[in-house]
XYZ file of C-alpha atoms in Angstrom:
386
model
C -1.290 -32.035 -32.033
C -3.720 -29.093 -32.322
C -2.554 -25.549 -31.503
C -4.716 -22.685 -30.230
C -6.138 -20.327 -32.806
C -4.028 -17.427 -31.558
C -0.832 -19.368 -32.315
C -1.615 -20.079 -35.965
C 0.542 -17.415 -37.579
C 3.676 -17.917 -35.445
C 6.860 -18.067 -37.494
C 9.641 -20.194 -36.051
C 12.429 -18.470 -37.951
C 14.759 -18.615 -34.942
C 14.851 -22.397 -35.143
C 15.034 -22.592 -38.902
C 11.336 -23.213 -39.507
C 8.597 -21.135 -41.041
C 5.158 -22.537 -40.314
C 2.273 -21.269 -42.389
C -1.312 -21.220 -41.156
C -1.898 -24.394 -43.191
C 1.076 -26.128 -41.599
C 0.101 -25.241 -38.017
C -3.495 -26.255 -38.543
C -2.410 -29.546 -40.016
C -0.970 -31.162 -36.923
C 0.074 -34.199 -38.927
C 2.506 -32.010 -40.853
C 4.411 -31.273 -37.640
C 7.055 -33.582 -36.358
C 6.888 -34.260 -32.619
C 9.880 -31.985 -31.769
C 8.443 -29.179 -33.868
C 5.065 -29.510 -32.199
C 6.696 -29.300 -28.782
C 8.606 -26.173 -29.797
C 5.425 -24.618 -31.105
C 3.581 -25.351 -27.889
C 6.390 -23.917 -25.784
C 6.450 -20.691 -27.749
C 2.678 -20.410 -27.676
C 2.680 -20.841 -23.904
C 5.273 -18.083 -23.614
C 2.858 -15.805 -25.428
C 0.506 -16.250 -22.487
C 3.244 -14.882 -20.245
C 3.579 -11.696 -22.277
C 4.113 -8.345 -20.572
C 1.112 -7.644 -18.323
C -0.978 -4.568 -18.915
C -2.521 -1.957 -16.644
C -5.528 -3.333 -14.817
C -4.403 -6.958 -14.855
C -4.914 -8.596 -11.464
C -4.103 -11.950 -9.940
C -4.695 -13.804 -6.697
C -1.767 -14.876 -4.543
C -2.612 -17.872 -2.375
C -1.500 -17.602 1.253
C -3.187 -20.772 2.517
C -6.227 -22.894 1.672
C -8.620 -20.211 2.900
C -6.790 -16.926 2.367
C -5.436 -15.137 -0.683
C -4.161 -11.690 -1.570
C -4.860 -9.757 -4.777
C -2.186 -7.798 -6.632
C -2.747 -5.367 -9.519
C -0.297 -4.534 -12.294
C 1.027 -0.957 -12.446
C 2.842 -0.097 -15.708
C 5.956 2.116 -15.791
C 5.300 5.809 -16.130
C 5.886 9.414 -15.142
C 4.374 11.408 -12.289
C 4.915 14.478 -10.129
C 6.224 13.892 -6.607
C 5.807 16.464 -3.857
C 3.444 19.368 -3.242
C 3.187 23.009 -4.236
C 3.285 25.950 -1.824
C -0.436 26.375 -2.460
C -1.140 22.771 -1.446
C 0.978 23.048 1.693
C -0.924 26.200 2.658
C -4.248 24.452 2.067
C -3.173 21.480 4.212
C -2.718 23.661 7.324
C -5.673 25.933 6.552
C -9.265 25.710 7.693
C -10.296 23.015 5.215
C -7.133 20.912 5.448
C -7.111 21.167 9.239
C -3.497 20.073 9.775
C -2.176 23.162 11.546
C -2.177 21.361 14.922
C 0.341 18.765 13.671
C 2.307 20.929 11.244
C 5.065 22.180 13.472
C 4.951 25.519 11.709
C 5.177 23.932 8.266
C 7.986 21.489 9.091
C 5.851 18.425 8.423
C 4.611 19.691 5.050
C 8.196 20.625 4.164
C 9.073 16.903 4.177
C 7.084 16.562 0.950
C 9.459 18.704 -1.103
C 8.528 20.832 -4.107
C 6.681 19.327 -7.100
C 9.230 17.555 -9.287
C 8.950 15.112 -12.214
C 9.898 11.505 -11.608
C 9.701 8.258 -13.498
C 9.045 4.709 -12.393
C 11.097 2.824 -14.942
C 9.761 -0.692 -14.407
C 6.257 -2.006 -14.062
C 5.340 -3.786 -10.842
C 2.435 -5.490 -9.097
C 0.924 -3.930 -5.969
C -1.611 -5.122 -3.427
C -5.067 -3.873 -4.307
C -5.456 -3.193 -0.588
C -3.322 -2.979 2.493
C -2.456 -6.355 4.015
C -5.324 -7.466 6.250
C -5.393 -9.042 9.684
C -6.470 -12.322 8.095
C -3.615 -12.242 5.572
C -1.022 -11.450 8.222
C -2.489 -14.196 10.403
C -1.920 -16.717 7.585
C 1.780 -15.789 7.669
C 2.056 -15.790 11.484
C 0.296 -19.136 11.805
C 2.439 -20.758 9.112
C 5.732 -19.550 10.592
C 4.899 -19.136 14.305
C 6.094 -15.580 13.831
C 6.455 -13.316 16.850
C 6.135 -9.636 15.995
C 8.347 -6.938 17.508
C 5.484 -5.782 19.738
C 4.966 -9.331 21.053
C 8.596 -9.965 21.950
C 9.792 -9.629 25.550
C 10.058 -5.919 26.290
C 8.082 -5.111 23.144
C 5.347 -2.491 22.910
C 3.202 -0.605 20.434
C 1.338 2.693 20.233
C -2.457 2.493 20.594
C -5.459 4.723 21.140
C -6.088 5.675 24.776
C -9.813 5.238 25.396
C -9.534 7.349 28.562
C -8.372 10.318 26.519
C -10.568 13.432 26.549
C -10.217 15.814 23.592
C -9.881 19.556 23.879
C -12.499 21.014 21.509
C -10.573 24.284 21.273
C -7.223 22.683 20.455
C -7.315 19.111 19.030
C -3.529 18.812 19.012
C -2.973 19.855 22.599
C -1.459 17.241 24.986
C -2.241 14.760 26.351
C -2.240 12.971 23.010
C -4.666 10.136 22.255
C -1.989 7.559 21.353
C 0.073 6.003 24.137
C 2.577 3.167 24.497
C 1.062 -0.199 25.440
C 3.022 -3.361 26.215
C 0.067 -5.773 26.124
C -1.161 -4.938 22.615
C -0.086 -6.084 19.164
C -1.548 -6.806 15.732
C -3.722 -9.434 17.434
C -5.437 -6.688 19.450
C -4.642 -3.134 18.407
C -7.010 -1.529 20.932
C -9.266 0.173 18.410
C -12.209 -0.277 20.764
C -14.176 -2.259 18.169
C -14.147 -6.033 17.515
C -11.371 -7.147 15.196
C -12.384 -8.252 11.721
C -10.185 -10.322 9.462
C -10.736 -7.821 6.623
C -9.470 -4.844 8.621
C -5.967 -3.717 7.640
C -3.372 -5.198 9.958
C -1.825 -2.618 12.303
C 0.719 -2.582 15.135
C 3.300 -4.221 12.872
C 6.828 -2.883 12.458
C 9.035 -2.428 9.399
C 10.803 -5.633 10.458
C 7.483 -7.488 10.634
C 6.448 -6.233 7.193
C 9.724 -7.341 5.623
C 9.381 -10.758 7.272
C 5.932 -11.161 5.686
C 7.315 -10.293 2.242
C 10.297 -12.637 2.615
C 8.004 -15.485 3.672
C 5.712 -14.958 0.694
C 8.662 -14.803 -1.706
C 10.083 -18.076 -0.366
C 6.655 -19.714 -0.359
C 6.063 -18.891 -4.021
C 9.609 -19.872 -4.973
C 9.135 -23.304 -3.436
C 5.767 -23.697 -5.161
C 7.261 -22.675 -8.515
C 4.772 -19.814 -8.857
C 7.079 -16.829 -8.314
C 7.615 -14.885 -11.560
C 11.241 -15.011 -12.650
C 13.350 -12.109 -11.387
C 10.672 -10.760 -9.038
C 10.286 -10.723 -5.246
C 7.647 -9.625 -2.776
C 8.736 -6.520 -0.890
C 7.568 -3.139 0.288
C 7.159 -0.599 -2.527
C 9.764 2.096 -2.983
C 8.649 5.592 -2.056
C 8.495 6.596 -5.725
C 6.458 3.503 -6.604
C 4.046 4.240 -3.770
C 3.359 7.879 -4.699
C 3.120 7.025 -8.396
C 0.623 4.266 -7.550
C -1.292 6.541 -5.172
C -1.812 9.176 -7.840
C -3.411 6.528 -10.032
C -1.912 7.654 -13.305
C -2.441 11.394 -12.848
C 0.290 13.581 -14.297
C -0.387 16.607 -12.064
C 0.339 17.135 -8.382
C -3.260 17.134 -7.159
C -3.954 16.877 -3.435
C -5.778 13.547 -3.727
C -5.944 10.891 -6.439
C -9.355 12.177 -7.586
C -8.332 15.864 -7.614
C -8.361 18.720 -5.092
C -11.983 18.850 -3.995
C -13.156 17.537 -0.631
C -16.672 17.522 -2.034
C -15.606 14.539 -4.131
C -14.090 12.710 -1.142
C -17.277 11.174 0.226
C -17.299 7.426 -0.289
C -13.616 7.373 -1.168
C -11.556 7.491 2.016
C -11.737 6.813 5.740
C -10.486 9.753 7.790
C -11.946 11.711 10.700
C -15.588 12.507 10.035
C -18.804 12.631 12.054
C -18.677 9.061 13.379
C -18.633 8.994 17.171
C -15.514 7.722 18.888
C -15.865 4.224 20.398
C -17.930 4.441 23.600
C -18.465 8.190 23.192
C -21.385 10.305 22.032
C -19.217 12.672 19.987
C -16.660 12.514 17.148
C -13.104 13.754 17.316
C -13.136 17.527 17.729
C -10.701 17.978 14.843
C -12.926 16.183 12.307
C -13.384 18.111 9.050
C -15.686 15.917 6.934
C -19.413 16.604 7.484
C -20.618 13.018 6.991
C -20.425 9.542 8.515
C -18.995 6.413 6.950
C -19.894 4.062 9.793
C -16.329 3.677 11.076
C -14.733 5.960 13.628
C -11.587 3.816 13.597
C -10.421 1.375 10.930
C -12.752 0.271 8.152
C -12.600 -2.960 6.121
C -10.223 -2.810 3.179
C -11.874 -1.897 -0.140
C -14.927 -0.853 1.882
C -15.899 1.764 -0.723
C -15.709 -0.523 -3.747
C -15.128 0.999 -7.172
C -15.583 4.581 -5.947
C -12.777 4.075 -3.467
C -10.342 2.804 -6.108
C -8.043 5.099 -8.053
C -7.068 5.045 -11.723
C -4.855 1.992 -11.184
C -7.625 0.121 -9.356
C -5.964 0.453 -5.940
C -8.227 0.879 -2.911
C -7.777 3.104 0.154
C -4.600 4.862 -0.982
C -5.518 8.012 0.955
C -6.577 7.617 4.586
C -7.442 4.252 6.081
C -4.043 3.359 7.478
C -0.503 4.695 7.060
C 1.478 2.488 4.675
C 5.210 1.859 5.028
C 7.586 1.903 2.072
C 11.037 0.364 1.801
C 13.044 3.629 1.835
C 14.907 5.354 4.616
C 13.459 8.778 5.437
C 15.019 11.896 3.911
C 13.496 15.079 5.398
C 14.197 16.909 2.123
C 11.740 14.713 0.226
C 11.321 11.363 -1.485
C 13.668 9.998 -4.145
C 13.186 8.467 -7.573
C 15.494 5.588 -6.680
C 15.206 3.686 -3.421
C 17.107 5.370 -0.586
C 19.050 3.325 1.977
C 21.430 4.496 4.681
C 23.937 1.989 3.318
C 23.020 1.013 -0.267
C 25.290 -2.032 -0.173
C 23.806 -3.430 3.043
C 20.333 -1.997 2.315
C 19.969 -0.628 5.816
C 17.177 1.604 7.059
C 17.069 3.561 10.298
C 13.878 5.602 9.900
C 11.323 4.005 7.578
C 8.911 6.199 5.617
C 5.119 5.910 5.871
C 2.647 7.380 3.416
C -1.032 8.196 2.886
C -2.523 9.138 6.258
C -4.913 7.162 8.440
C -8.493 6.823 9.685
C -7.943 9.415 12.411
C -6.377 12.087 10.222
C -7.688 15.382 8.886
C -7.749 15.939 5.093
C -4.483 17.862 5.105
C -2.689 14.812 6.505
C -4.193 12.288 4.078
C -2.982 13.620 0.734
C -0.947 11.822 -1.944
C 2.197 13.791 -1.057
C 2.075 13.353 2.737
C 5.047 11.505 4.221
C 6.471 10.886 7.681
C 9.667 9.374 9.057
C 9.124 6.612 11.623
C 11.468 6.520 14.599
C 12.845 2.967 14.094
C 12.430 -0.345 12.274
C 10.912 -1.892 15.428
C 8.311 0.847 16.007
C 4.647 -0.027 15.503
C 1.369 1.819 15.869
C -2.348 1.074 15.576
C -2.514 3.605 12.723
C 0.265 1.975 10.664
C 0.168 -0.921 8.227
C 1.527 -1.857 4.800
C 0.796 -2.857 1.232
C 2.981 -5.328 -0.645
C 4.674 -4.992 -3.992
C 5.802 -7.701 -6.424
C 8.671 -6.342 -8.460
C 12.383 -6.439 -9.159
C 14.539 -6.673 -6.031
C 15.372 -3.319 -4.501
């Protein structure tokens, strides 16, 4: 039996053997049991601790897969400084209309050091329509918005903006009972590589539970890990891409460096209109006034961990229950024993936001676990159960 080159210096002291290079190379010198032990230990070397940048494909069906990227443990700064909060509601950040006099920015808390103690895998992108469809087709899943009496929040194409006051009612998102992730009323044709929207916290958890069970049954689920939503600390750590400061965005503080990196309100005309949103702050077009395909910007749109679209694009839910005082290092549940959540947290901003609402520190509390919106989606995590 011939062993790979990289196994040739393994010492089997734990089983009372010490194999020299000569012994391992000379397969005839190995007894059959010893050879089997050597092979087993060599294979385990392949399953060594992953490193930053490692990626793997997770098969959802014969045509659809999902890519996850390894994020090592590490330290980061959660929250935002007074200077950042002021910038967010200022002329460049543009978020004064939604600030509530600073209440919304106050949810971010002050900058504070935190540590993610365990490495985890995270979706390179938000879950797409095509990926969610693979789950729904396999399970005949009915989302909260599709259930009798269900509804979701979608863009009102009859809405007319007020150029003097973008945040003034009536607001552009309204409740619709005939829309769901299958048609989120963006006003543009659905594409399978758009991020899925109009899904609730319940729907997201159902997707993760299905994928966990599917991989368990196939024998491909790594031992001790499950698919789930990321914790709030994991999400912000991942969003910052390895940065140790509390910068506004994962690339730094400058909007001049934002072009080709995120999808938020810019100069693209609204669907069926000859003008953009009056609150738009970015002086360029990216070709998408609503959602854009995931990983649309390629390498330039990926942060230091290789994750795409972490700012803007679509709000991403995390597993935690919302605390208005700020996010936590450990996962926060209403009832830790039952792992209950009343108001899920969403992070990162969306395609319709201004820069001040699409920063790494931005966070909102969602009204319920059944609520869904055409600006909200999710990104999966593969990690220890939380």
